[in-house]
Amino acid sequence: MDLWGYLQGRGESLAFLAYQHASLAFQTVLVGTVVAVAVAIAVHRLPLFAALTLTTSRVALTIPSLALLALLIVPFGLGVVPSFIMLAFFAAMPVIGNAIVGLRGVPDTVIESAKGIGLSRSRILLSVSLPIAWPVILTGIRVSTQMVVGVAAIVAYVLGPGLGSLIFNGLSRLGGTNSVEMAVTGTVLIVVIALVFDALLVLLGRLTISKGLS
């Protein structure tokens, strides 16, 4: 295997594929997180709905990603749209659970104290509940990001963007020229992207989590 020889002269194309992969993962995690937190805010004060949402989010993670992609091809065709919807769906699931747990974990005494000083419900949510729940939510975002960066490789099956095309092209040509190098390069770059994202989220946590909560 001549990995170095394969990489020479392909830096620009590999960088573009890595950018596509990272951009798709970032955007889907962002959208999934916003939706997940909104759902958690809506249900965390309703025990029955909170329990149902938690259970549903955990069961949803067992859905095979390829099966979901296949279902999305019917209304949306091939390409970016089914890839984005599938990844955003899976990105939201870990965050929903953590957001509900984090919001329900805010002590009632803290909420009552905030009400006592005249804060509105929206102010309590934004300035009290969400900051206290943020460490738990961020943990869910980290799990979601690592999962999405890996799962994003399979969108190559529906002509989605990213590094999955390298892996699947390499595997489909096993025994051919540069087939192993293609698969290895795609895999390594995905791991690097996952590590970079996780490091950035750790840094985000250090900058945004109150020292009293860490």
XYZ file of N, CA, C and O in Angstrom:
856
model
N 0.845 -1.200 0.000
C 0.000 0.000 0.000
C 0.873 1.241 0.000
O 1.697 1.429 0.908
N 0.744 2.083 -1.022
C 1.527 3.308 -1.136
C 0.627 4.498 -0.847
O 0.171 5.195 -1.756
N 0.368 4.733 0.446
C -0.557 5.793 0.838
C -0.006 7.164 0.475
O -0.744 8.032 -0.010
N 1.275 7.367 0.726
C 1.882 8.656 0.434
C 1.802 8.966 -1.071
O 1.500 10.082 -1.473
N 2.065 7.968 -1.873
C 1.971 8.156 -3.315
C 0.562 8.516 -3.752
O 0.369 9.325 -4.666
N -0.437 7.912 -3.102
C -1.826 8.214 -3.438
C -2.177 9.653 -3.064
O -2.896 10.340 -3.804
N -1.661 10.119 -1.922
C -2.017 11.452 -1.442
C -1.408 12.561 -2.288
O -1.984 13.647 -2.386
N -0.279 12.293 -2.880
C 0.399 13.328 -3.652
C -0.462 13.778 -4.836
O -0.955 12.968 -5.621
N -0.642 15.083 -4.921
C -1.428 15.652 -6.012
C -2.920 15.626 -5.800
O -3.674 16.095 -6.659
N -3.380 15.059 -4.657
C -4.828 14.981 -4.396
C -5.246 15.847 -3.217
O -6.373 15.731 -2.734
N -4.354 16.696 -2.746
C -4.649 17.495 -1.561
C -5.889 18.359 -1.711
O -6.723 18.446 -0.804
N -6.046 18.989 -2.865
C -7.177 19.894 -3.067
C -8.504 19.140 -3.071
O -9.467 19.558 -2.433
N -8.558 18.026 -3.775
C -9.809 17.263 -3.834
C -10.144 16.650 -2.474
O -11.319 16.616 -2.071
N -9.126 16.172 -1.761
C -9.370 15.606 -0.432
C -9.829 16.678 0.545
O -10.719 16.442 1.374
N -9.241 17.860 0.450
C -9.649 18.966 1.316
C -11.102 19.353 1.043
O -11.865 19.657 1.968
N -11.495 19.324 -0.224
C -12.874 19.671 -0.576
C -13.853 18.642 -0.017
O -14.898 19.001 0.546
N -13.514 17.360 -0.156
C -14.383 16.317 0.392
C -14.472 16.412 1.909
O -15.553 16.221 2.502
N -13.337 16.705 2.556
C -13.322 16.848 4.016
C -14.174 18.051 4.435
O -14.913 17.984 5.429
N -14.076 19.132 3.670
C -14.902 20.319 3.962
C -16.387 19.986 3.817
O -17.205 20.368 4.667
N -16.744 19.291 2.743
C -18.140 18.890 2.554
C -18.633 18.064 3.734
O -19.747 18.271 4.247
N -17.812 17.102 4.152
C -18.189 16.199 5.239
C -18.376 16.979 6.540
O -19.385 16.810 7.231
N -17.398 17.832 6.853
C -17.465 18.608 8.093
C -18.627 19.584 8.066
O -19.338 19.765 9.067
N -18.860 20.216 6.903
C -19.952 21.177 6.787
C -21.310 20.495 6.953
O -22.195 21.004 7.655
N -21.474 19.327 6.327
C -22.729 18.591 6.461
C -22.964 18.178 7.906
O -24.075 18.320 8.435
N -21.929 17.683 8.560
C -22.065 17.272 9.960
C -22.396 18.466 10.851
O -23.294 18.391 11.708
N -21.696 19.573 10.651
C -21.929 20.767 11.478
C -23.362 21.272 11.320
O -24.050 21.550 12.306
N -23.811 21.399 10.088
C -25.143 21.943 9.838
C -26.239 21.033 10.382
O -27.228 21.513 10.958
N -26.076 19.729 10.208
C -27.123 18.819 10.686
C -27.151 18.746 12.209
O -28.232 18.668 12.796
N -25.988 18.798 12.837
C -25.967 18.811 14.309
C -26.571 20.108 14.831
O -27.317 20.106 15.820
N -26.284 21.217 14.169
C -26.847 22.496 14.595
C -28.369 22.479 14.502
O -29.072 22.839 15.458
N -28.895 22.048 13.356
C -30.345 21.988 13.179
C -30.952 20.981 14.151
O -31.979 21.262 14.800
N -30.331 19.806 14.281
C -30.838 18.796 15.196
C -30.862 19.279 16.628
O -31.805 19.006 17.386
N -29.836 20.028 17.026
C -29.759 20.544 18.392
C -30.858 21.562 18.658
O -31.511 21.531 19.711
N -31.071 22.475 17.722
C -32.116 23.493 17.888
C -33.488 22.826 18.030
O -34.274 23.170 18.926
N -33.769 21.859 17.162
C -35.051 21.158 17.227
C -35.158 20.379 18.540
O -36.214 20.401 19.205
N -34.096 19.701 18.925
C -34.122 18.884 20.142
C -34.354 19.728 21.383
O -35.160 19.364 22.257
N -33.667 20.851 21.485
C -33.835 21.718 22.657
C -35.243 22.306 22.686
O -35.863 22.407 23.755
N -35.763 22.666 21.517
C -37.135 23.199 21.459
C -38.146 22.156 21.938
O -39.070 22.470 22.705
N -37.969 20.915 21.500
C -38.859 19.835 21.936
C -38.730 19.612 23.442
O -39.734 19.457 24.155
N -37.497 19.610 23.936
C -37.263 19.396 25.371
C -37.904 20.506 26.198
O -38.504 20.244 27.252
N -37.802 21.742 25.747
C -38.424 22.858 26.454
C -39.941 22.680 26.511
O -40.584 22.957 27.531
N -40.498 22.182 25.410
C -41.955 22.027 25.331
C -42.487 20.936 26.252
O -43.611 21.049 26.766
N -41.701 19.878 26.485
C -42.245 18.713 27.196
C -41.656 18.486 28.581
O -42.203 17.658 29.333
N -40.588 19.169 28.964
C -39.885 18.759 30.195
C -40.705 18.968 31.458
O -40.450 18.332 32.482
N -41.702 19.844 31.413
C -42.560 20.068 32.575
C -43.791 19.165 32.582
O -44.627 19.242 33.481
N -43.909 18.320 31.559
C -45.052 17.407 31.448
C -44.531 15.979 31.585
O -44.014 15.424 30.614
N -44.634 15.383 32.771
C -43.988 14.086 33.024
C -44.307 13.007 32.005
O -43.405 12.304 31.538
N -45.568 12.868 31.623
C -45.951 11.819 30.673
C -45.312 12.058 29.314
O -44.708 11.156 28.719
N -45.431 13.284 28.816
C -44.863 13.603 27.499
C -43.339 13.542 27.522
O -42.718 13.141 26.530
N -42.751 13.934 28.635
C -41.298 13.864 28.753
C -40.824 12.418 28.694
O -39.840 12.087 28.005
N -41.531 11.536 29.401
C -41.158 10.117 29.399
C -41.343 9.510 28.012
O -40.485 8.741 27.542
N -42.452 9.841 27.357
C -42.690 9.323 26.008
C -41.640 9.821 25.027
O -41.163 9.070 24.169
N -41.268 11.085 25.146
C -40.264 11.655 24.248
C -38.904 11.007 24.476
O -38.177 10.700 23.517
N -38.546 10.809 25.739
C -37.283 10.134 26.055
C -37.242 8.737 25.453
O -36.256 8.347 24.819
N -38.314 7.984 25.655
C -38.371 6.624 25.126
C -38.307 6.622 23.606
O -37.586 5.822 22.994
N -39.060 7.523 23.001
C -39.091 7.594 21.537
C -37.721 7.937 20.968
O -37.286 7.355 19.962
N -37.021 8.871 21.604
C -35.704 9.269 21.108
C -34.705 8.118 21.201
O -33.846 7.963 20.320
N -34.824 7.296 22.229
C -33.909 6.161 22.372
C -34.236 5.057 21.365
O -33.332 4.454 20.784
N -35.534 4.814 21.169
C -35.936 3.802 20.194
C -35.562 4.240 18.783
O -35.140 3.426 17.949
N -35.684 5.536 18.506
C -35.402 6.050 17.164
C -33.954 5.799 16.757
O -33.655 5.633 15.571
N -33.062 5.765 17.737
C -31.652 5.527 17.424
C -31.394 4.109 16.926
O -30.328 3.838 16.376
N -32.362 3.217 17.118
C -32.186 1.842 16.640
C -32.606 1.686 15.178
O -32.409 0.622 14.592
N -33.200 2.737 14.599
C -33.604 2.661 13.194
C -32.345 2.586 12.326
O -31.452 3.425 12.446
N -32.236 1.611 11.444
C -31.065 1.540 10.559
C -30.989 2.779 9.673
O -31.979 3.150 9.025
N -29.832 3.409 9.659
C -29.690 4.647 8.896
C -29.898 4.419 7.403
O -30.485 5.265 6.712
N -29.446 3.287 6.899
C -29.645 2.999 5.475
C -31.127 2.828 5.139
O -31.585 3.229 4.065
N -31.870 2.224 6.057
C -33.302 2.043 5.830
C -34.007 3.401 5.785
O -34.880 3.635 4.931
N -33.620 4.294 6.694
C -34.221 5.626 6.693
C -33.863 6.384 5.417
O -34.709 7.062 4.821
N -32.612 6.252 4.984
C -32.202 6.885 3.729
C -33.030 6.369 2.556
O -33.464 7.136 1.694
N -33.238 5.062 2.526
C -34.011 4.466 1.436
C -35.433 5.009 1.412
O -35.988 5.282 0.340
N -36.037 5.189 2.592
C -37.392 5.740 2.652
C -37.428 7.192 2.185
O -38.386 7.625 1.544
N -36.367 7.936 2.497
C -36.337 9.355 2.134
C -36.082 9.568 0.647
O -36.395 10.632 0.109
N -35.508 8.553 -0.011
C -35.260 8.682 -1.448
C -36.573 8.820 -2.218
O -36.648 9.529 -3.227
N -37.624 8.158 -1.720
C -38.905 8.155 -2.439
C -39.455 9.576 -2.621
O -39.759 9.990 -3.745
N -39.563 10.373 -1.528
C -40.108 11.728 -1.751
C -39.063 12.753 -2.180
O -39.410 13.754 -2.808
N -37.788 12.545 -1.826
C -36.792 13.596 -2.033
C -35.736 13.273 -3.081
O -34.924 14.133 -3.430
N -35.706 12.050 -3.572
C -34.711 11.687 -4.573
C -33.326 11.519 -3.966
O -33.173 11.391 -2.754
N -32.315 11.538 -4.810
C -30.930 11.377 -4.369
C -30.313 12.725 -4.046
O -30.829 13.772 -4.408
N -29.162 12.675 -3.335
C -28.395 13.887 -3.123
C -28.427 14.422 -1.706
O -28.536 13.674 -0.734
N -28.373 15.752 -1.605
C -28.166 16.415 -0.321
C -29.396 16.351 0.577
O -29.268 16.144 1.793
N -30.586 16.509 0.013
C -31.796 16.641 0.845
C -32.049 15.409 1.712
O -32.195 15.535 2.942
N -32.116 14.187 1.149
C -32.318 13.034 2.041
C -31.151 12.830 3.002
O -31.359 12.397 4.135
N -29.948 13.150 2.562
C -28.769 13.034 3.433
C -28.914 13.955 4.639
O -28.692 13.557 5.785
N -29.314 15.205 4.375
C -29.445 16.195 5.447
C -30.537 15.800 6.428
O -30.345 15.855 7.652
N -31.694 15.395 5.908
C -32.813 15.046 6.786
C -32.454 13.855 7.672
O -32.728 13.860 8.884
N -31.845 12.828 7.079
C -31.483 11.648 7.858
C -30.497 12.002 8.968
O -30.661 11.601 10.124
N -29.465 12.774 8.640
C -28.449 13.112 9.630
C -29.003 14.047 10.714
O -28.677 13.886 11.895
N -29.829 15.006 10.328
C -30.423 15.903 11.319
C -31.330 15.131 12.279
O -31.377 15.423 13.484
N -32.046 14.155 11.737
C -32.904 13.316 12.576
C -32.086 12.585 13.629
O -32.394 12.640 14.826
N -31.017 11.924 13.192
C -30.185 11.192 14.145
C -29.430 12.138 15.078
O -29.170 11.796 16.236
N -29.082 13.324 14.586
C -28.379 14.290 15.437
C -29.249 14.753 16.596
O -28.750 15.008 17.700
N -30.543 14.855 16.348
C -31.443 15.372 17.384
C -31.675 14.387 18.520
O -31.912 14.803 19.670
N -31.603 13.093 18.244
C -32.029 12.100 19.226
C -31.224 12.123 20.539
O -31.822 12.180 21.622
N -29.887 12.093 20.515
C -29.170 12.133 21.790
C -29.364 13.455 22.535
O -29.385 13.477 23.774
N -29.530 14.542 21.788
C -29.666 15.849 22.421
C -31.017 15.985 23.103
O -31.129 16.569 24.185
N -32.064 15.427 22.499
C -33.393 15.482 23.115
C -33.366 14.854 24.504
O -33.837 15.437 25.486
N -32.806 13.657 24.580
C -32.757 12.973 25.875
C -31.987 13.758 26.912
O -32.446 13.947 28.048
N -30.812 14.243 26.545
C -29.999 14.982 27.500
C -30.639 16.316 27.879
O -30.546 16.755 29.035
N -31.285 16.969 26.911
C -31.918 18.247 27.212
C -33.074 18.077 28.194
O -33.238 18.880 29.123
N -33.864 17.029 28.000
C -34.975 16.780 28.929
C -34.437 16.472 30.319
O -34.909 17.017 31.322
N -33.444 15.605 30.390
C -32.858 15.253 31.691
C -32.242 16.489 32.352
O -32.418 16.721 33.553
N -31.534 17.286 31.559
C -30.906 18.480 32.125
C -31.919 19.486 32.632
O -31.761 20.039 33.735
N -32.967 19.732 31.869
C -33.984 20.709 32.280
C -34.789 20.210 33.475
O -35.124 20.989 34.370
N -35.083 18.913 33.489
C -35.820 18.369 34.637
C -34.944 18.313 35.888
O -35.462 18.206 37.003
N -33.647 18.373 35.689
C -32.728 18.335 36.831
C -32.502 19.679 37.501
O -31.818 19.755 38.529
N -33.051 20.746 36.936
C -32.909 22.065 37.562
C -33.707 22.069 38.862
O -34.919 21.781 38.855
N -33.098 22.370 39.999
C -33.813 22.311 41.288
C -35.020 23.235 41.323
O -34.959 24.380 40.859
N -36.110 22.741 41.882
C -37.324 23.557 42.000
C -37.087 24.791 42.849
O -37.692 25.844 42.621
N -36.201 24.660 43.830
C -35.925 25.808 44.707
C -35.304 26.957 43.915
O -35.571 28.137 44.200
N -34.491 26.612 42.929
C -33.880 27.649 42.095
C -34.945 28.342 41.256
O -34.946 29.579 41.117
N -35.873 27.554 40.699
C -36.957 28.127 39.898
C -37.826 29.039 40.752
O -38.184 30.151 40.338
N -38.159 28.576 41.956
C -39.000 29.383 42.843
C -38.302 30.669 43.253
O -38.932 31.727 43.360
N -36.998 30.582 43.471
C -36.249 31.787 43.830
C -36.262 32.791 42.687
O -36.404 34.005 42.910
N -36.135 32.289 41.466
C -36.167 33.169 40.301
C -37.539 33.824 40.159
O -37.646 35.012 39.819
N -38.594 33.043 40.414
C -39.940 33.622 40.374
C -40.095 34.676 41.464
O -40.759 35.702 41.267
N -39.476 34.413 42.620
C -39.606 35.320 43.748
C -39.007 36.692 43.497
O -39.454 37.683 44.097
N -38.004 36.752 42.638
C -37.403 38.060 42.347
C -38.042 38.713 41.111
O -37.547 39.724 40.603
N -39.133 38.104 40.626
C -39.923 38.740 39.582
C -39.551 38.412 38.154
O -39.990 39.092 37.225
N -38.757 37.346 37.937
C -38.395 36.990 36.571
C -39.575 36.322 35.862
O -40.307 35.533 36.463
N -39.744 36.642 34.599
C -40.794 36.011 33.811
C -40.386 34.579 33.469
O -39.226 34.189 33.636
N -41.343 33.795 32.948
C -41.058 32.397 32.623
C -39.981 32.298 31.542
O -39.115 31.424 31.594
N -40.055 33.198 30.554
C -39.037 33.155 29.505
C -37.665 33.538 30.034
O -36.645 32.954 29.643
N -37.619 34.515 30.931
C -36.333 34.908 31.523
C -35.779 33.790 32.393
O -34.560 33.553 32.415
N -36.648 33.105 33.115
C -36.196 31.987 33.949
C -35.609 30.892 33.063
O -34.557 30.320 33.371
N -36.289 30.620 31.949
C -35.800 29.596 31.038
C -34.431 29.961 30.474
O -33.509 29.133 30.472
N -34.305 31.189 29.988
C -33.076 31.598 29.300
C -31.917 31.877 30.251
O -30.760 31.590 29.915
N -32.215 32.421 31.413
C -31.121 32.842 32.300
C -30.877 31.905 33.474
O -29.855 32.034 34.165
N -31.800 30.967 33.704
C -31.632 30.051 34.844
C -31.619 28.592 34.390
O -30.612 27.889 34.551
N -32.725 28.142 33.808
C -32.865 26.710 33.498
C -31.857 26.236 32.453
O -31.145 25.242 32.657
N -31.792 26.923 31.307
C -30.892 26.484 30.246
C -29.416 26.546 30.644
O -28.657 25.609 30.353
N -28.955 27.620 31.326
C -27.548 27.604 31.766
C -27.218 26.464 32.726
O -26.134 25.884 32.646
N -28.161 26.117 33.624
C -27.906 25.017 34.558
C -27.910 23.679 33.814
O -27.119 22.784 34.107
N -28.806 23.552 32.833
C -28.900 22.298 32.073
C -27.833 22.191 30.982
O -27.627 21.103 30.436
N -27.164 23.282 30.665
C -26.241 23.315 29.535
C -25.149 22.250 29.575
O -24.858 21.637 28.531
N -24.503 21.962 30.712
C -23.468 20.904 30.702
C -24.005 19.551 30.234
O -23.330 18.839 29.483
N -25.231 19.201 30.644
C -25.828 17.931 30.230
C -26.194 17.986 28.753
O -25.987 17.018 28.005
N -26.731 19.129 28.321
C -27.078 19.284 26.904
C -25.831 19.186 26.037
O -25.831 18.527 24.986
N -24.757 19.830 26.475
C -23.516 19.811 25.695
C -22.953 18.397 25.579
O -22.403 18.027 24.530
N -23.103 17.601 26.617
C -22.681 16.206 26.537
C -23.450 15.477 25.440
O -22.885 14.700 24.665
N -24.751 15.737 25.358
C -25.553 15.147 24.288
C -25.107 15.615 22.916
O -25.080 14.831 21.960
N -24.730 16.889 22.812
C -24.255 17.417 21.534
C -22.946 16.745 21.129
O -22.733 16.436 19.950
N -22.068 16.499 22.093
C -20.805 15.816 21.782
C -21.058 14.400 21.270
O -20.452 13.964 20.284
N -21.949 13.682 21.936
C -22.295 12.329 21.484
C -22.908 12.383 20.093
O -22.553 11.598 19.198
N -23.817 13.328 19.898
C -24.479 13.479 18.608
C -23.476 13.775 17.497
O -23.548 13.198 16.407
N -22.536 14.656 17.769
C -21.563 15.047 16.753
C -20.691 13.875 16.334
O -20.466 13.654 15.130
N -20.198 13.123 17.310
C -19.365 11.973 16.982
C -20.145 10.961 16.143
O -19.631 10.403 15.168
N -21.405 10.740 16.501
C -22.226 9.782 15.767
C -22.477 10.261 14.342
O -22.340 9.495 13.377
N -22.830 11.536 14.195
C -23.172 12.076 12.878
C -21.957 12.092 11.954
O -22.082 11.774 10.763
N -20.797 12.461 12.474
C -19.594 12.476 11.633
C -19.335 11.088 11.052
O -18.962 10.941 9.884
N -19.563 10.052 11.853
C -19.368 8.690 11.361
C -20.466 8.251 10.410
O -20.194 7.728 9.327
N -21.721 8.487 10.804
C -22.853 8.041 9.991
C -22.888 8.781 8.655
O -23.379 8.250 7.651
N -22.350 10.001 8.617
C -22.379 10.796 7.388
C -21.672 10.108 6.230
O -21.912 10.458 5.067
N -20.831 9.133 6.535
C -20.136 8.424 5.452
C -21.108 7.655 4.562
O -20.862 7.508 3.361
N -22.220 7.194 5.130
C -23.106 6.337 4.334
C -23.959 7.113 3.346
O -24.602 6.514 2.491
N -23.974 8.459 3.451
C -24.805 9.214 2.501
C -24.249 9.105 1.085
O -24.925 9.509 0.124
N -23.036 8.566 0.945
C -22.506 8.318 -0.398
C -23.401 7.360 -1.168
O -23.424 7.386 -2.409
N -24.159 6.527 -0.455
C -25.068 5.589 -1.115
C -26.156 6.310 -1.905
O -26.697 5.766 -2.872
N -26.500 7.525 -1.462
C -27.538 8.291 -2.165
C -26.928 9.515 -2.848
O -27.600 10.518 -3.046
N -25.651 9.415 -3.170
C -24.915 10.483 -3.852
C -24.822 11.742 -3.007
O -24.777 12.868 -3.534
N -24.796 11.555 -1.676
C -24.618 12.691 -0.786
C -23.160 13.130 -0.740
O -22.264 12.407 -1.184
N -22.902 14.314 -0.201
C -21.538 14.848 -0.182
C -20.699 14.241 0.935
O -21.218 13.627 1.866
N -19.381 14.430 0.832
C -18.502 14.039 1.914
C -17.542 12.925 1.582
O -17.396 12.505 0.418
N -16.885 12.446 2.617
C -15.804 11.480 2.470
C -16.283 10.047 2.263
O -15.486 9.171 1.959
N -17.561 9.809 2.419
C -18.074 8.459 2.220
C -17.821 7.946 0.817
O -17.625 6.744 0.611
N -17.804 8.867 -0.165
C -17.559 8.446 -1.545
C -16.184 7.807 -1.697
O -16.020 6.843 -2.455
N -15.203 8.325 -0.955
C -13.861 7.721 -0.995
C -13.896 6.297 -0.467
O -13.326 5.379 -1.062
N -14.552 6.128 0.671
C -14.581 4.810 1.317
C -15.299 3.797 0.439
O -14.792 2.695 0.177
N -16.476 4.151 -0.053
C -17.257 3.196 -0.818
C -16.673 2.938 -2.197
O -16.748 1.820 -2.716
N -16.091 3.960 -2.801
C -15.410 3.735 -4.076
C -14.223 2.800 -3.903
O -13.969 1.920 -4.731
N -13.495 3.003 -2.795
C -12.360 2.124 -2.526
C -12.793 0.695 -2.277
O -12.213 -0.250 -2.823
N -13.842 0.519 -1.465
C -14.310 -0.830 -1.148
C -14.897 -1.527 -2.372
O -14.774 -2.747 -2.512
N -15.533 -0.766 -3.252
C -16.121 -1.381 -4.442
C -15.062 -1.797 -5.454
O -15.349 -2.582 -6.360
N -13.844 -1.270 -5.278
C -12.780 -1.582 -6.234
C -11.653 -2.380 -5.589
O -10.515 -2.327 -6.061
N -11.955 -3.077 -4.494
C -10.903 -3.812 -3.793
C -10.122 -4.706 -4.753
O -10.704 -5.469 -5.534
N -8.815 -4.591 -4.655
C -7.957 -5.320 -5.578
C -7.480 -4.461 -6.722
O -6.507 -4.792 -7.396
N -8.174 -3.312 -6.939
C -7.779 -2.397 -8.001
C -6.768 -1.384 -7.505
O -6.415 -1.328 -6.319
N -6.320 -0.551 -8.406
C -5.320 0.462 -8.080
C -5.869 1.480 -7.082
O -6.952 2.048 -7.290
N -5.129 1.688 -6.002
C -5.439 2.706 -4.983
C -6.743 2.456 -4.231
O -7.225 3.351 -3.533
N -7.308 1.266 -4.343
C -8.593 1.022 -3.679
C -8.458 1.084 -2.156
O -9.257 1.742 -1.476
N -7.449 0.422 -1.631
C -7.241 0.427 -0.176
C -6.859 1.819 0.298
O -7.333 2.290 1.342
N -6.020 2.507 -0.483
C -5.597 3.852 -0.107
C -6.790 4.802 -0.017
O -6.865 5.644 0.882
N -7.729 4.658 -0.941
C -8.926 5.501 -0.915
C -9.742 5.266 0.352
O -10.141 6.221 1.034
N -9.979 4.006 0.679
C -10.787 3.681 1.860
C -10.099 4.134 3.140
O -10.739 4.700 4.041
N -8.787 3.906 3.222
C -8.034 4.296 4.422
C -8.011 5.811 4.570
O -8.212 6.349 5.671
N -7.788 6.520 3.484
C -7.744 7.982 3.536
C -9.082 8.555 3.994
O -9.132 9.434 4.869
N -10.175 8.059 3.435
C -11.489 8.531 3.842
C -11.763 8.265 5.314
O -12.266 9.145 6.031
N -11.394 7.084 5.774
C -11.626 6.726 7.178
C -10.813 7.596 8.117
O -11.324 8.105 9.131
N -9.540 7.781 7.798
C -8.665 8.582 8.657
C -9.145 10.030 8.721
O -9.172 10.644 9.796
N -9.548 10.578 7.594
C -10.021 11.959 7.586
C -11.301 12.120 8.396
O -11.501 13.136 9.073
N -12.180 11.129 8.351
C -13.394 11.180 9.172
C -13.039 11.170 10.660
O -13.618 11.928 11.456
N -12.086 10.342 11.040
C -11.652 10.304 12.438
C -11.059 11.656 12.848
O -11.337 12.163 13.946
N -10.269 12.241 11.969
C -9.660 13.544 12.269
C -10.743 14.604 12.456
O -10.692 15.411 13.395
N -11.741 14.603 11.574
C -12.844 15.569 11.703
C -13.571 15.378 13.030
O -13.904 16.353 13.724
N -13.827 14.129 13.400
C -14.511 13.849 14.668
C -13.704 14.364 15.850
O -14.259 14.957 16.786
N -12.404 14.158 15.828
C -11.541 14.619 16.922
C -11.504 16.138 16.993
O -11.527 16.723 18.083
N -11.448 16.795 15.839
C -11.426 18.264 15.815
C -12.731 18.821 16.368
O -12.730 19.748 17.194
N -13.851 18.271 15.933
C -15.149 18.727 16.437
C -15.246 18.530 17.949
O -15.742 19.402 18.670
N -14.785 17.388 18.438
C -14.878 17.127 19.875
C -14.007 18.100 20.660
O -14.420 18.594 21.718
N -12.821 18.390 20.142
C -11.947 19.355 20.812
C -12.596 20.737 20.848
O -12.523 21.446 21.871
N -13.253 21.128 19.758
C -13.928 22.424 19.722
C -15.098 22.473 20.703
O -15.346 23.508 21.344
N -15.808 21.353 20.845
C -16.927 21.318 21.794
C -16.434 21.340 23.240
O -17.075 21.942 24.113
N -15.297 20.702 23.492
C -14.696 20.788 24.835
C -14.325 22.233 25.138
O -14.574 22.751 26.241
N -13.734 22.913 24.163
C -13.379 24.324 24.336
C -14.628 25.175 24.552
O -14.645 26.065 25.417
N -15.693 24.884 23.780
C -16.952 25.602 23.964
C -17.482 25.428 25.380
O -17.971 26.380 25.994
N -17.372 24.196 25.902
C -17.822 23.946 27.263
C -17.042 24.759 28.280
O -17.611 25.332 29.213
N -15.736 24.850 28.092
C -14.920 25.624 29.031
C -15.250 27.104 28.989
O -15.124 27.812 29.995
N -15.674 27.577 27.835
C -15.983 28.999 27.683
C -17.397 29.348 28.127
O -17.668 30.502 28.482
N -18.308 28.374 28.104
C -19.717 28.679 28.334
C -20.301 28.090 29.608
O -21.358 28.554 30.053
N -19.668 27.082 30.184
C -20.216 26.480 31.402
C -19.721 27.267 32.612
O -18.511 27.484 32.771
N -20.636 27.672 33.446
C -20.286 28.400 34.657
C -19.366 27.565 35.537
O -19.536 26.361 35.668
N -18.375 28.209 36.111
C -17.409 27.496 36.955
C -18.094 26.813 38.140
O -17.622 25.800 38.643
N -19.206 27.378 38.578
C -19.928 26.766 39.691
C -20.609 25.467 39.303
O -20.991 24.685 40.179
N -20.783 25.212 37.993
C -21.444 23.993 37.526
C -20.462 22.936 37.047
O -20.833 21.785 36.866
N -19.231 23.340 36.778
C -18.252 22.402 36.226
C -17.564 21.597 37.315
O -17.662 21.897 38.483
